[in-house]
PDB file of C-alpha atoms in Angstrom:
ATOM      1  CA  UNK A   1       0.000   0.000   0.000  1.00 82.00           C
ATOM      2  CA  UNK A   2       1.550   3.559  -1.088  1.00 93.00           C
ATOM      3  CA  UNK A   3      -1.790   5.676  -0.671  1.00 97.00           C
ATOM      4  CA  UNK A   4      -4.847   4.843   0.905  1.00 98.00           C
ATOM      5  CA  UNK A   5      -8.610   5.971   0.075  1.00 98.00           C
ATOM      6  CA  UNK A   6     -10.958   6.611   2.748  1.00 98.00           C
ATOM      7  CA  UNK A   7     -14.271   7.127   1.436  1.00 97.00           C
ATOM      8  CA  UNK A   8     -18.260   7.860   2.991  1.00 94.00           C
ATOM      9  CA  UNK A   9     -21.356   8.887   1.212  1.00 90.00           C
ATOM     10  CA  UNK A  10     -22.006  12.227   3.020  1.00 92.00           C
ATOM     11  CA  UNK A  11     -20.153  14.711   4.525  1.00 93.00           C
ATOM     12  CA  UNK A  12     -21.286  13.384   8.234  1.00 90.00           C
ATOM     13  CA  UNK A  13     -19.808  10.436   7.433  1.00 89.00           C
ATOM     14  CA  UNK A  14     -16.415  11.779   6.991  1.00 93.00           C
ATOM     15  CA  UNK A  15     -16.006  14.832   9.135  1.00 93.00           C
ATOM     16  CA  UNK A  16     -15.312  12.953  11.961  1.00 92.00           C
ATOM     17  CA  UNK A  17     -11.974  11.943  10.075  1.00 94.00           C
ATOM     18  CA  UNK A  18     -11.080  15.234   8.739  1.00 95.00           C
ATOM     19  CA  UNK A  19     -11.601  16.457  12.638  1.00 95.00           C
ATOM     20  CA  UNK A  20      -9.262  13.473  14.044  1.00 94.00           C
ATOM     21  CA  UNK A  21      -6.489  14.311  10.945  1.00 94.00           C
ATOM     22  CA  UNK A  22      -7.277  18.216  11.117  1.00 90.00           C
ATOM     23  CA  UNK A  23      -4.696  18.952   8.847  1.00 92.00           C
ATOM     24  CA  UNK A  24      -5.665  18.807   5.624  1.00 96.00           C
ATOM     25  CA  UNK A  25      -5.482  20.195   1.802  1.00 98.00           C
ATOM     26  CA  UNK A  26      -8.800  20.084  -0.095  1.00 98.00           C
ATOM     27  CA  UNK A  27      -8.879  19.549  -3.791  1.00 98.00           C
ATOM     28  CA  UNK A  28     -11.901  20.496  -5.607  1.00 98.00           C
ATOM     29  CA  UNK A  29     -12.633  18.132  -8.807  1.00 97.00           C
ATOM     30  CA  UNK A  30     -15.734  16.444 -10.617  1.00 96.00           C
ATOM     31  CA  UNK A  31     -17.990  18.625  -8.535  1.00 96.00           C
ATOM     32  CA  UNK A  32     -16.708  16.826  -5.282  1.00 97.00           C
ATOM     33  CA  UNK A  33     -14.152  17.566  -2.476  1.00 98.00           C
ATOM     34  CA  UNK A  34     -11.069  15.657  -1.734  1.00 98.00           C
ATOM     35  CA  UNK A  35      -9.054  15.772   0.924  1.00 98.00           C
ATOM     36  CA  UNK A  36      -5.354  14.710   1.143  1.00 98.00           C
ATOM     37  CA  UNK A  37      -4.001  14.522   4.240  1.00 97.00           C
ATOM     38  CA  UNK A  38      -0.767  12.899   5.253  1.00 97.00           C
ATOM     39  CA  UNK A  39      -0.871  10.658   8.400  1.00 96.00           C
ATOM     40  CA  UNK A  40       2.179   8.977  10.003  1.00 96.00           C
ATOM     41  CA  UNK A  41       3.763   9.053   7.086  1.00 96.00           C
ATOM     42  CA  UNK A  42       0.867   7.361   4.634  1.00 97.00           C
ATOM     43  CA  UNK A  43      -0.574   9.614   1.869  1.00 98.00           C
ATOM     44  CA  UNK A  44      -4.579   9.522   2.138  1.00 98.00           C
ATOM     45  CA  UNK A  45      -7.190  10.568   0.525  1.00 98.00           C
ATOM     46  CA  UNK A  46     -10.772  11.054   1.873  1.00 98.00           C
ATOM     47  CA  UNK A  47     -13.992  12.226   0.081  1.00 98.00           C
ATOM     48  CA  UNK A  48     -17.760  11.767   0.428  1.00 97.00           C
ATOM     49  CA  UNK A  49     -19.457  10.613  -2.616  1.00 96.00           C
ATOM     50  CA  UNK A  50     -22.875  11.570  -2.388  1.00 95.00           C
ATOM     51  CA  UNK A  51     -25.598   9.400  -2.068  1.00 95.00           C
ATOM     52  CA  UNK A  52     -26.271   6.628  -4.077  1.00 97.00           C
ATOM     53  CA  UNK A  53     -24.167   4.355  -6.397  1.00 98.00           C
ATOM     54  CA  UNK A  54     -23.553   6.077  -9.740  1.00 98.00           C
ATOM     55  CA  UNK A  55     -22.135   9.013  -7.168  1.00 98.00           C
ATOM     56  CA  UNK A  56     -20.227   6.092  -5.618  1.00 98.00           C
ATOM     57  CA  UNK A  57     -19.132   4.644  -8.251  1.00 98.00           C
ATOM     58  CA  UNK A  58     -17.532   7.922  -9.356  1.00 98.00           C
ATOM     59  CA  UNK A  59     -15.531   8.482  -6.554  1.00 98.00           C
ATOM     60  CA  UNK A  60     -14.432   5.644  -6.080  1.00 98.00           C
ATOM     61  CA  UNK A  61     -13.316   5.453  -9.265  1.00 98.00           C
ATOM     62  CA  UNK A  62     -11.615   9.057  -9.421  1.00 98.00           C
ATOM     63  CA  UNK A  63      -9.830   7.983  -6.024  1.00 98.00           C
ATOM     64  CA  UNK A  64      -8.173   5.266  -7.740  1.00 98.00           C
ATOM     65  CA  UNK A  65      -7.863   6.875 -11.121  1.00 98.00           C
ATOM     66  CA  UNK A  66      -6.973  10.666 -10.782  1.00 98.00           C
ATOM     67  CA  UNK A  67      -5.000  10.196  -7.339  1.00 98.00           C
ATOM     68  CA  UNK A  68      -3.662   6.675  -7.459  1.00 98.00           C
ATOM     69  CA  UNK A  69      -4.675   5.213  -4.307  1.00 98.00           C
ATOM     70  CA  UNK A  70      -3.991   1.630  -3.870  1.00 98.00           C
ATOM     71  CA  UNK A  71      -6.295   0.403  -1.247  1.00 98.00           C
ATOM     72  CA  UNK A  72      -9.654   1.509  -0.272  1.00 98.00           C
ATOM     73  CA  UNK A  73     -12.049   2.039   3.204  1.00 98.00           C
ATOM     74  CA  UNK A  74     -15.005   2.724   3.118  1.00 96.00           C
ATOM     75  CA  UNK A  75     -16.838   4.351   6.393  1.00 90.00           C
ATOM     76  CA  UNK A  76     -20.600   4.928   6.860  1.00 86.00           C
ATOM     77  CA  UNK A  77     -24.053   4.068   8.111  1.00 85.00           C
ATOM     78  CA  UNK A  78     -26.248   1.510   7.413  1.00 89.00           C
ATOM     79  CA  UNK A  79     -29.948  -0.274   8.294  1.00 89.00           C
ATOM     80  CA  UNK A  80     -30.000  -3.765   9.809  1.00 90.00           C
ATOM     81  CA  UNK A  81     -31.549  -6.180   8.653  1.00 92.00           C
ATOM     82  CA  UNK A  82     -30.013  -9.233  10.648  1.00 91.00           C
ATOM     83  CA  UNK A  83     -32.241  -8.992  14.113  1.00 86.00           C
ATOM     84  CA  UNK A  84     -28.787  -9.054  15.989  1.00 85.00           C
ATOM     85  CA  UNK A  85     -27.962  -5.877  14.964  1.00 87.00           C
ATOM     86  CA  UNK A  86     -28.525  -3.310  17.108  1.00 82.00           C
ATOM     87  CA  UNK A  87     -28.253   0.559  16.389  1.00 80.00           C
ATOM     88  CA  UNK A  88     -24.563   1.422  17.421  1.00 81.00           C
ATOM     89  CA  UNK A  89     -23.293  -2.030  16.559  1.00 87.00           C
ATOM     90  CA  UNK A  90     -20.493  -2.377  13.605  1.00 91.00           C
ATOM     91  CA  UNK A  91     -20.702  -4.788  10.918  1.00 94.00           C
ATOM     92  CA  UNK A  92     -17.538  -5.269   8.377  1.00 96.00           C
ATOM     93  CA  UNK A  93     -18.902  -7.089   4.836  1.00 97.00           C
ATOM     94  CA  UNK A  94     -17.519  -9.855   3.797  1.00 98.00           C
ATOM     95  CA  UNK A  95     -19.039  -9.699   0.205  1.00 98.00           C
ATOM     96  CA  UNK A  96     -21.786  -7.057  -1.423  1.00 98.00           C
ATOM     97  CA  UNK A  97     -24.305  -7.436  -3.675  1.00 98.00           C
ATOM     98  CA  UNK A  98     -27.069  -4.553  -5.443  1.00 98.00           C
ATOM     99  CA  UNK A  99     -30.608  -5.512  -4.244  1.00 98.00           C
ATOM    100  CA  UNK A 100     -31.955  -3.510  -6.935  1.00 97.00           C
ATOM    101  CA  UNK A 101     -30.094  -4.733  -9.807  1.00 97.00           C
ATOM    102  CA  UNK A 102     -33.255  -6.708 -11.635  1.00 97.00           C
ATOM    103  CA  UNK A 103     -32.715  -8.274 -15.048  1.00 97.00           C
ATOM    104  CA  UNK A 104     -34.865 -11.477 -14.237  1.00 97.00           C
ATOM    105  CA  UNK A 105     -37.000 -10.730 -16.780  1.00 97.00           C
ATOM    106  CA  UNK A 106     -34.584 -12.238 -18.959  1.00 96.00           C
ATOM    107  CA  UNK A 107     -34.263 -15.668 -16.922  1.00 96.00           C
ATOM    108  CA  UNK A 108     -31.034 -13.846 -14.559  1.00 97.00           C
ATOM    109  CA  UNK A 109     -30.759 -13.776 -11.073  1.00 97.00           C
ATOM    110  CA  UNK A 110     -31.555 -10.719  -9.117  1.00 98.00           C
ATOM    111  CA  UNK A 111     -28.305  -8.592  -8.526  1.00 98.00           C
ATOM    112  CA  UNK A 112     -26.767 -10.404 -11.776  1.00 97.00           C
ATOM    113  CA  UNK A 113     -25.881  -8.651 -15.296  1.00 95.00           C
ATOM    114  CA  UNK A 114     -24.359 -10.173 -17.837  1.00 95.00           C
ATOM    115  CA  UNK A 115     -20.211 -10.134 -17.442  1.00 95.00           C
ATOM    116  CA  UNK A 116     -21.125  -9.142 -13.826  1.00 95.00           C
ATOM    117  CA  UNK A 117     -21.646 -11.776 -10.826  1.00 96.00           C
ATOM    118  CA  UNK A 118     -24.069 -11.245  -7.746  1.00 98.00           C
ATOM    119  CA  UNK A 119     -21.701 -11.132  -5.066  1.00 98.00           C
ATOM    120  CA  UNK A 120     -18.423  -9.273  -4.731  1.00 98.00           C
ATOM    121  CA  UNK A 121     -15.948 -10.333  -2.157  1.00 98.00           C
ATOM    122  CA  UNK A 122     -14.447  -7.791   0.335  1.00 98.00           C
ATOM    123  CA  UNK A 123     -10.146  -8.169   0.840  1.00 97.00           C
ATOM    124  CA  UNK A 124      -9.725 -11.150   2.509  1.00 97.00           C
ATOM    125  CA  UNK A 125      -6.566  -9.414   4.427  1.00 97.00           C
ATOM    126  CA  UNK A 126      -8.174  -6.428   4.822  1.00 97.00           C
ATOM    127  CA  UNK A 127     -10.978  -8.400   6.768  1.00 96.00           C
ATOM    128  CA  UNK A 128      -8.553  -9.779   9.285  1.00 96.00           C
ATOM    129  CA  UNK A 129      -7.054  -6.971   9.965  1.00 96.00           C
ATOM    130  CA  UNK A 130     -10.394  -5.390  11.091  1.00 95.00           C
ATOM    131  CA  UNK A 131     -10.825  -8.521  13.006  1.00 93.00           C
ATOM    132  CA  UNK A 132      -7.670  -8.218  14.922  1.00 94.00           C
ATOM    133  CA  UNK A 133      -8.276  -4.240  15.780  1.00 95.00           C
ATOM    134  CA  UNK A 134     -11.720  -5.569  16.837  1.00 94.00           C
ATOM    135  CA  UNK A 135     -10.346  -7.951  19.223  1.00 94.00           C
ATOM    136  CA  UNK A 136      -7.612  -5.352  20.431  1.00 92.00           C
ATOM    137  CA  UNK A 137      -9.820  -2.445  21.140  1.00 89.00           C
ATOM    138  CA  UNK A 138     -12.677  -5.053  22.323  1.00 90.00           C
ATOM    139  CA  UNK A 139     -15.102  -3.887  19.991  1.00 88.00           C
ATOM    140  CA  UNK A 140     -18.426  -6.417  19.064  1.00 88.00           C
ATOM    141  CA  UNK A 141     -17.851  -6.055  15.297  1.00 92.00           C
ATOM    142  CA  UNK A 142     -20.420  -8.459  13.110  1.00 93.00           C
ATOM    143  CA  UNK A 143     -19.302 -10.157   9.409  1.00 96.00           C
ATOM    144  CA  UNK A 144     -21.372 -10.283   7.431  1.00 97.00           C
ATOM    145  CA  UNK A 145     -23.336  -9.727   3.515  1.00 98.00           C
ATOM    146  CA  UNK A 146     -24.571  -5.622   2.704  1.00 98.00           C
ATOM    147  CA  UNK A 147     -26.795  -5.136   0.185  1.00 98.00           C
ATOM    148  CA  UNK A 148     -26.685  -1.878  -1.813  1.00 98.00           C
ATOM    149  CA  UNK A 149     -29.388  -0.312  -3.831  1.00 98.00           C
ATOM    150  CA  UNK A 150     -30.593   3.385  -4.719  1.00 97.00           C
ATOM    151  CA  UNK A 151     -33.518   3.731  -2.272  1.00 93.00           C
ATOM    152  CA  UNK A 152     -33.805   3.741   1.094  1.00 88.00           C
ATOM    153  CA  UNK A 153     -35.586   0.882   2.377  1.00 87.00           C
ATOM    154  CA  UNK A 154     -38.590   1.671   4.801  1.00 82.00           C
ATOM    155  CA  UNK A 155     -40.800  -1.087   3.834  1.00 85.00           C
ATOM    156  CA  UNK A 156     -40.613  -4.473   5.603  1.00 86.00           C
ATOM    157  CA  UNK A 157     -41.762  -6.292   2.494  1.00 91.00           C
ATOM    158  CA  UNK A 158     -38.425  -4.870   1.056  1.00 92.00           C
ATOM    159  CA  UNK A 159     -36.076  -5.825   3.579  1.00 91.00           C
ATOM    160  CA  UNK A 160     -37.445  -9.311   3.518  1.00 93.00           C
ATOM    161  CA  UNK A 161     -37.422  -9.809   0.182  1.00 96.00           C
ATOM    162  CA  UNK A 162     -33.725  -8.427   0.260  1.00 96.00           C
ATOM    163  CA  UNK A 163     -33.092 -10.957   3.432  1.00 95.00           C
ATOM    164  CA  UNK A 164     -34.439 -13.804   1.442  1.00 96.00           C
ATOM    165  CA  UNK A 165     -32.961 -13.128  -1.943  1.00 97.00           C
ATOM    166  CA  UNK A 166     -29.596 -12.637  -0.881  1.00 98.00           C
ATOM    167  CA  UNK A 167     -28.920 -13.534   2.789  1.00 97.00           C
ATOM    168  CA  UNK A 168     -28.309 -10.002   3.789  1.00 98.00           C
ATOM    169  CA  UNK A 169     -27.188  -8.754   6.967  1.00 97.00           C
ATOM    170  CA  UNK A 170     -27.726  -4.905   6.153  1.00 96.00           C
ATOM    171  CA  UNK A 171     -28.770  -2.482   3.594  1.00 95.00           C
ATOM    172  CA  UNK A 172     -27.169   0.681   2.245  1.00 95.00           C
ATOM    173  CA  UNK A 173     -26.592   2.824  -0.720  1.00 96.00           C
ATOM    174  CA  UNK A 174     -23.515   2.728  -2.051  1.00 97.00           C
ATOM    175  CA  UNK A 175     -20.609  -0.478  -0.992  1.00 98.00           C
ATOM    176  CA  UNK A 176     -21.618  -2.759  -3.843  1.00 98.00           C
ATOM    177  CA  UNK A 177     -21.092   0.263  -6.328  1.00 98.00           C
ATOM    178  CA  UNK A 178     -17.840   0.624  -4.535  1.00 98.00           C
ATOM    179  CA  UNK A 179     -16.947  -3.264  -4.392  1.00 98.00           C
ATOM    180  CA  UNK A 180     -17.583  -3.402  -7.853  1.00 98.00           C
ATOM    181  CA  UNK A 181     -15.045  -0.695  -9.241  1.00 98.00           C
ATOM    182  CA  UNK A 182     -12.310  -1.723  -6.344  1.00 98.00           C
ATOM    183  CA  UNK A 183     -13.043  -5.253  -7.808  1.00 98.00           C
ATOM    184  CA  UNK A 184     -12.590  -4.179 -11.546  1.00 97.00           C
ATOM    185  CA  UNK A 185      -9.457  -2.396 -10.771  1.00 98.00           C
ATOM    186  CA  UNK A 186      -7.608  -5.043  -8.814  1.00 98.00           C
ATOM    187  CA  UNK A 187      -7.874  -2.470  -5.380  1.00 98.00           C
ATOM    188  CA  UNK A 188      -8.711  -4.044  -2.126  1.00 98.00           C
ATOM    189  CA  UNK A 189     -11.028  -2.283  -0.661  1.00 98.00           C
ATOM    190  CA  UNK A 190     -13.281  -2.807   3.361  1.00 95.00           C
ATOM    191  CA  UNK A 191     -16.730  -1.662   3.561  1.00 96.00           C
ATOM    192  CA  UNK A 192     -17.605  -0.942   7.071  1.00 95.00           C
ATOM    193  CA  UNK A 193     -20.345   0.213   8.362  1.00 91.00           C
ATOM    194  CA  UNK A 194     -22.277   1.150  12.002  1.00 87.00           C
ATOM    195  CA  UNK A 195     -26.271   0.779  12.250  1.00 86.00           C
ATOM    196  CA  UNK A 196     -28.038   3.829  12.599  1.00 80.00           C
ATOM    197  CA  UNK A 197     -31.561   2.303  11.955  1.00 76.00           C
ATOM    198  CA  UNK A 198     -33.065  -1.064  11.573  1.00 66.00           C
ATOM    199  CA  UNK A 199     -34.619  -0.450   8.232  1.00 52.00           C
ATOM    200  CA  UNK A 200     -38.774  -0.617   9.101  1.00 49.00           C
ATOM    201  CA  UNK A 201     -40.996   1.633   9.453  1.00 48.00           C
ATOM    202  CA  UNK A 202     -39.020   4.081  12.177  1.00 51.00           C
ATOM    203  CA  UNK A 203     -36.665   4.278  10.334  1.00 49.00           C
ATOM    204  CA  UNK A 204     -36.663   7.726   9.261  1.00 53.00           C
ATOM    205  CA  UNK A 205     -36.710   8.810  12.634  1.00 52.00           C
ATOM    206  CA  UNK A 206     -33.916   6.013  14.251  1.00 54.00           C
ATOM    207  CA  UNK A 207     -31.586   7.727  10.957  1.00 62.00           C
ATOM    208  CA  UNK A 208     -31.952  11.237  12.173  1.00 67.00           C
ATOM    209  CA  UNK A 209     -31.408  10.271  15.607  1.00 65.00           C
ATOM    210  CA  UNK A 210     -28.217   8.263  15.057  1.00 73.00           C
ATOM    211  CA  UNK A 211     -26.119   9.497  11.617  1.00 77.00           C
ATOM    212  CA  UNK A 212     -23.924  11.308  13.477  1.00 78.00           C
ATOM    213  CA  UNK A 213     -23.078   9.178  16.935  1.00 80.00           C
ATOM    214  CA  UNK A 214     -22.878   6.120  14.107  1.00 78.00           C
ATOM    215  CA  UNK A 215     -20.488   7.555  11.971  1.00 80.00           C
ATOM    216  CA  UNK A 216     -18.109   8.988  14.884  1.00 83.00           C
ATOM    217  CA  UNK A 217     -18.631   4.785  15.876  1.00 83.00           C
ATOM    218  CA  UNK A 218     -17.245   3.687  12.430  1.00 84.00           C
ATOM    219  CA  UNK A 219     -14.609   7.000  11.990  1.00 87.00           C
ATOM    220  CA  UNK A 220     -12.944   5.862  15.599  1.00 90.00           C
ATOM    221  CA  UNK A 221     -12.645   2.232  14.544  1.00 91.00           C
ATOM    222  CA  UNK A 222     -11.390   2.819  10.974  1.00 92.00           C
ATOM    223  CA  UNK A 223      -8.900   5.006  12.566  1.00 94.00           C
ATOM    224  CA  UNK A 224      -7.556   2.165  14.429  1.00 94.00           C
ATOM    225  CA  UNK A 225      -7.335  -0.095  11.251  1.00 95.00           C
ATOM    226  CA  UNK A 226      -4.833   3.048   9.487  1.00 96.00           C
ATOM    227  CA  UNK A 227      -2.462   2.161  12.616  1.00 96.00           C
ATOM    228  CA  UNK A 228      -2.606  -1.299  12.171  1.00 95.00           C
ATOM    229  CA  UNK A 229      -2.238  -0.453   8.423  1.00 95.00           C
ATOM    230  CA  UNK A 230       1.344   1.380   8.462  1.00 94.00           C
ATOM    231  CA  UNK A 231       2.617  -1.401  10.990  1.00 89.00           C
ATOM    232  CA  UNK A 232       2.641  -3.704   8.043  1.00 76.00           C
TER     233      UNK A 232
END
C-alpha cells in the first residue's frame, strides 16, 4: 500500500476523520471535495461521494484513477436487517451485492448482469485486519453480507425480500457500487459500516437520531485499522 482511500457517502460520514487528521489540503474536482491529508507518514485521501451508487461509483473510481490510491475504506451508516444488529453495533462485509439490480425478466438472477456476478468479495486481508483491531480495542464487530441499492428501504416487504434473496445482513446505498469498481481495478477495498436504523418503518426517525453518533462509531474504529495499516 503507497496511498490509501478513505471514502463515505455524506459529509457526516467523513467529518469525523477530517476532525481526528485536522490537517488537511482540499482539492476540488468532478464537482466533489477531496481531501489529502498525510498521516504517520501514509498519503490519504478522503472524500464523500454523495448518495447513491452512480455518485459512488464515481468516486471511487476518481480515487483510484486521478489520485492513485492503492487500497480503499469505506466508512458509513447503514440499516439492519439481521435482528442481531442493534443501532450502534459495527458490521464489516464480507461480500456485497445490489438488491436492486433486476434483469430477471430475462431468466437472470436478481443482482446479476451479464459479465457481472451477484456477489463481490471484500479483501480477505483487509478483513482480518479489522478482526484483529476488533479484538484489540474489544469492539463487538459483526461479518457479514450488505446489500446496496438506490432507495432507502422503509418497507418491511423490502427488507425481507432483500433478506431472502440474498442472505443479507444490512442495507445501504452505495458499498456494492464501490466493491464493484475496487473489484474491476484489482484495489482491495473494506466496507464498514455502524447501524443507525433497523430499516422498518421508524426508520426515518432512528436515521436522524443516530447518523452522526454512528459515523463517529465507524470513523474511531477505521482510525484504528490506518495504525494497524502502516505497521505492516
Amino acid at each position: 500500500m503507497t496511498k490509501l482511500a478513505i471514502m463515505g457517502a455524506m459529509q457526516e460520514e467523513i467529518d469525523p476523520l477530517l476532525e481526528f487528521f485536522k490537517d488537511y489540503k482540499t482539492i476540488d474536482y468532478a464537482d466533489n471535495k477531496y481531501y489529502e491529508v498525510n498521516y504517520k507518514g501514509l498519503d490519504i485521501v478522503i472524500a464523500h461521494s454523495k448518495i447513491g451508487k452512480v455518485f459512488a461509483s464515481l468516486t471511487a473510481s476518481t480515487l483510484i484513477q486521478k489520485f492513485s490510491c492503492d487500497t480503499l475504506l469505506f466508512s458509513g451508516v447503514a440499516g439492519a436487517i439481521n435482528p442481531k444488529l442493534n443501532i450502534g453495533d459495527l458490521i464489516v462485509a464480507t461480500k456485497l451485492c445490489q438488491h436492486d439490480l433486476d434483469i430477471t425478466a430475462f431468466g437472470h438472477p436478481n443482482g446479476y448482469v451479464p459479465g457481472g456476478k451477484v456477489f463481490v468479495d471484500s479483501s480477505k486481508e483487509l478483513l482480518e485486519i479489522a478482526k484483529k483491531v476488533a479484538v484489540t480495542e474489544n469492539l463487538k464487530v459483526i461479518e457479514g453480507v450488505i446489500a446496496t441499492g438506490d432507495q432507502f428501504v422503509h418497507s418491511n416487504d423490502r427488507k425481507e425480500f432483500i433478506e431472502k434473496t440474498f442472505n443479507a445482513d444490512a442495507l445501504e446505498m452505495e458499498g456494492a457500487s464501490v466493491a464493484v469498481v475496487c473489484d474491476s481495478l484489482n484495489v482491495p477495498f473494506f466496507i464498514l459500516r455502524a447501524i443507525s436504523d433497523s430499516a422498518n418503518g421508524e426508520a426515518n426517525f432512528d436515521f436522524d437520531e443516530f447518523l452522526n453518533s454512528s459515523a463517529k462509531i465507524s470513523s474511531n474504529y477505521l482510525v484504528k485499522i490506518v495504525d494497524e495499516l502502516i505497521k505492516k
